[in-house]
PDB file of C-alpha atoms in Angstrom:
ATOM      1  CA  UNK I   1     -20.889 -25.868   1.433  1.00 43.00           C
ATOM      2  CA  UNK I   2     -24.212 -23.873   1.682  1.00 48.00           C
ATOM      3  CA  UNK I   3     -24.017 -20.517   1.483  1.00 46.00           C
ATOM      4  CA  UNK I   4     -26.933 -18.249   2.507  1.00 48.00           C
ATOM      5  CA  UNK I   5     -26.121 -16.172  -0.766  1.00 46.00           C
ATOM      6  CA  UNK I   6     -25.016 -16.863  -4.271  1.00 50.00           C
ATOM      7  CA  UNK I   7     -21.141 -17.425  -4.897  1.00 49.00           C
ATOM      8  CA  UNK I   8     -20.042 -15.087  -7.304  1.00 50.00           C
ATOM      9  CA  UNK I   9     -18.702 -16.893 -10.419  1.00 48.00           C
ATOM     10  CA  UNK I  10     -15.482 -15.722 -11.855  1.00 49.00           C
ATOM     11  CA  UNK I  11     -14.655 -16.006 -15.444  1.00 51.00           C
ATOM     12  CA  UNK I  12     -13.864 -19.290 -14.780  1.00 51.00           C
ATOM     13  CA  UNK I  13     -17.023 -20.220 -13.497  1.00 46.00           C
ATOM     14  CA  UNK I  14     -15.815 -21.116 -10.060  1.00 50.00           C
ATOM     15  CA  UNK I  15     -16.723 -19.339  -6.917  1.00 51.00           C
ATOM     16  CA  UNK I  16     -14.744 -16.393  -6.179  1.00 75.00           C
ATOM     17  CA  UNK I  17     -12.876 -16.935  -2.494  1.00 81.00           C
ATOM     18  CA  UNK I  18     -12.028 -13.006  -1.931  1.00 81.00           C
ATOM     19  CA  UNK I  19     -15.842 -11.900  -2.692  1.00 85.00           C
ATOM     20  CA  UNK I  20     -17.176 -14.968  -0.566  1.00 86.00           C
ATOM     21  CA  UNK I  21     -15.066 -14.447   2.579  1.00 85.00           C
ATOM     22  CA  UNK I  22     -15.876 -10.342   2.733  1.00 87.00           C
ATOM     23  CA  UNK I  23     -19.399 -12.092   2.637  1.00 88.00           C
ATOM     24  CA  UNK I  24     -19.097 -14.375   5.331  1.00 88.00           C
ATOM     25  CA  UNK I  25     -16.911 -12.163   7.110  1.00 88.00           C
ATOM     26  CA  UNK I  26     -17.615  -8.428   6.801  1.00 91.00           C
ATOM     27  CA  UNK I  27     -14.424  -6.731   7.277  1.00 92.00           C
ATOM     28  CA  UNK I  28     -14.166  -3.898  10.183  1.00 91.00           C
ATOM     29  CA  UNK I  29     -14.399  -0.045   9.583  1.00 91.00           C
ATOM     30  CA  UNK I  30     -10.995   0.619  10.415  1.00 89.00           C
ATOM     31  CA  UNK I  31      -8.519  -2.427  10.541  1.00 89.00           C
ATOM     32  CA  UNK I  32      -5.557  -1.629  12.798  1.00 87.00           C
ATOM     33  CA  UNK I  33      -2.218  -2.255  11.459  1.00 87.00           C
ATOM     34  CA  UNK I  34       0.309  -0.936  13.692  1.00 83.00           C
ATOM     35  CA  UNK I  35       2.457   2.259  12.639  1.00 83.00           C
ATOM     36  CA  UNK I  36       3.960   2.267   9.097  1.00 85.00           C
ATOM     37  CA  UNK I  37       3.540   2.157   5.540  1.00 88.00           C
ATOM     38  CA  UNK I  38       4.051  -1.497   3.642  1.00 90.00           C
ATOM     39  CA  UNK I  39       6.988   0.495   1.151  1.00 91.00           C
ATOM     40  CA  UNK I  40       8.703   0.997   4.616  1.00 88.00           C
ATOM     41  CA  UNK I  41       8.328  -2.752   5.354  1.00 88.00           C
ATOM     42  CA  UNK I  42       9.033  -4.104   2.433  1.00 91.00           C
ATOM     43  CA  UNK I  43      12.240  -1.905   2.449  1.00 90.00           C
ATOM     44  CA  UNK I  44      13.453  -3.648   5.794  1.00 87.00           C
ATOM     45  CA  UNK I  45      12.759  -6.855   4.879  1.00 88.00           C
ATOM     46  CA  UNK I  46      14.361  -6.801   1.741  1.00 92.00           C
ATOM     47  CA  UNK I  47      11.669  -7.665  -0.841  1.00 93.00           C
ATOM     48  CA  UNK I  48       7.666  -7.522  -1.157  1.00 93.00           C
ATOM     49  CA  UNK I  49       5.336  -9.672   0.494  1.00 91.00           C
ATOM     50  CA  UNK I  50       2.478 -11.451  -1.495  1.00 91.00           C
ATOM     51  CA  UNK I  51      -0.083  -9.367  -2.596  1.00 88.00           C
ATOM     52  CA  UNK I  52      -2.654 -11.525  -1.398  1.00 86.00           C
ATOM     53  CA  UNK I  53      -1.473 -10.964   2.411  1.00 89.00           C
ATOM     54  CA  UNK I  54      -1.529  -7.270   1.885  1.00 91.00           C
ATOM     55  CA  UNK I  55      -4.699  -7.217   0.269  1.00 88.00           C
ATOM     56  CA  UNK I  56      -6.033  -9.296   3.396  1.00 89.00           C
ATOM     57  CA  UNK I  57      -4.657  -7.277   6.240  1.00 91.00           C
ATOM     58  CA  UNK I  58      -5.594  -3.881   4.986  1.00 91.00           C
ATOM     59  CA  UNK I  59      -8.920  -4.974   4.561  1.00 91.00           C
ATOM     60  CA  UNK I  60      -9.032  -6.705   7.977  1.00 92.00           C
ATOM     61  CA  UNK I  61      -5.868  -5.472   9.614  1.00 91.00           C
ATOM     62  CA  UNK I  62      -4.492  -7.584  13.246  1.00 90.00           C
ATOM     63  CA  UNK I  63      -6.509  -9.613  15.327  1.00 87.00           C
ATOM     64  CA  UNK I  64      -7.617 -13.615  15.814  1.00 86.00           C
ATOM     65  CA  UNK I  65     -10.357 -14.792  13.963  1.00 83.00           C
ATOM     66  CA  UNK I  66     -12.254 -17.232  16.331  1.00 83.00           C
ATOM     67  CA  UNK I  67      -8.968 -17.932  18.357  1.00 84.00           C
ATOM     68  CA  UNK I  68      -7.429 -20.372  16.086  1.00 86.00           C
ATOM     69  CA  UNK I  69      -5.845 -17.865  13.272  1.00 87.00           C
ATOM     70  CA  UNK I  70      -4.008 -14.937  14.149  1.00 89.00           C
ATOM     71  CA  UNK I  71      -2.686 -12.163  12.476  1.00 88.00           C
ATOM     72  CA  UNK I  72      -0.339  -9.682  14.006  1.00 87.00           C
ATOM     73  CA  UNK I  73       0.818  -6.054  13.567  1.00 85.00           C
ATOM     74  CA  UNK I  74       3.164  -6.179  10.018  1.00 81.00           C
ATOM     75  CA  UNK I  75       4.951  -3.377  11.744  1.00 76.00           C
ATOM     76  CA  UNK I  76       5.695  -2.159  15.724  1.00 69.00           C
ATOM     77  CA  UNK I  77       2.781   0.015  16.943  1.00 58.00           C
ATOM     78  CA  UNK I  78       4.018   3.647  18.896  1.00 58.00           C
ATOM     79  CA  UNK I  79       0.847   3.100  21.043  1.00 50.00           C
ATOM     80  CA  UNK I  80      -0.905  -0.114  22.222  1.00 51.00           C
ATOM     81  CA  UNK I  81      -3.013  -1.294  19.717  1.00 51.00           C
ATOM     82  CA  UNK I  82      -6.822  -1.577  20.789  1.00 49.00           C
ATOM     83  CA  UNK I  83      -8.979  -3.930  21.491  1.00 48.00           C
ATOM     84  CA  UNK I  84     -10.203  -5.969  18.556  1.00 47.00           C
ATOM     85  CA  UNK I  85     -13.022  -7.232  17.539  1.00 47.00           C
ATOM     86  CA  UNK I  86     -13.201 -11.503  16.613  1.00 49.00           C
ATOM     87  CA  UNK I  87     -15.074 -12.170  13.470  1.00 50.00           C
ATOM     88  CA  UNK I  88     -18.019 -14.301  14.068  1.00 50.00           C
ATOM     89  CA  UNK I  89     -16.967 -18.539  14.954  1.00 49.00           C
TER      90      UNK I  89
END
């Protein structure tokens, strides 16, 4: 793949995935996550969810990316949540 920008090497050498998608895909000013706090949800559920997927929706929080991938709410929202921006297809 051809990025407009130089991948960011890890101490591996490879490309770094986390630092190339916030490049490809600037994450919004204020991702929407519903009402709650992630102890409260892990607490329901009964154990913690990877950090990876928290990481990646509170830096991008709900919405569908291009129509194809969505990502809801982790927890019920008190007020309708707002309209979201796509990321760029």
């Amino acid at each position: 793949m051809n990025l407009p920008f130089p991948a960011q090497p890890n101490t591996t050498g490879t490309p770094t995935d986390w630092l190339t998608l916030r490049r490809l895909v600037p994450p919004p000013t204020d991702p929407y996550l519903g009402d709650g706090t992630w102890e409260g949800l892990f607490a329901e559920l009964g154990t913690q969810l990877p950090a990876e997927y928290v990481t990646l929706m509170d830096t991008y929080g709900s919405g569908s990316w291009s129509s194809w991938l969505n990502f809801f709410t982790p927890w019920p929202a008190s007020t309708p949540e707002p309209a979201r921006r796509s990321p760029p297809a």
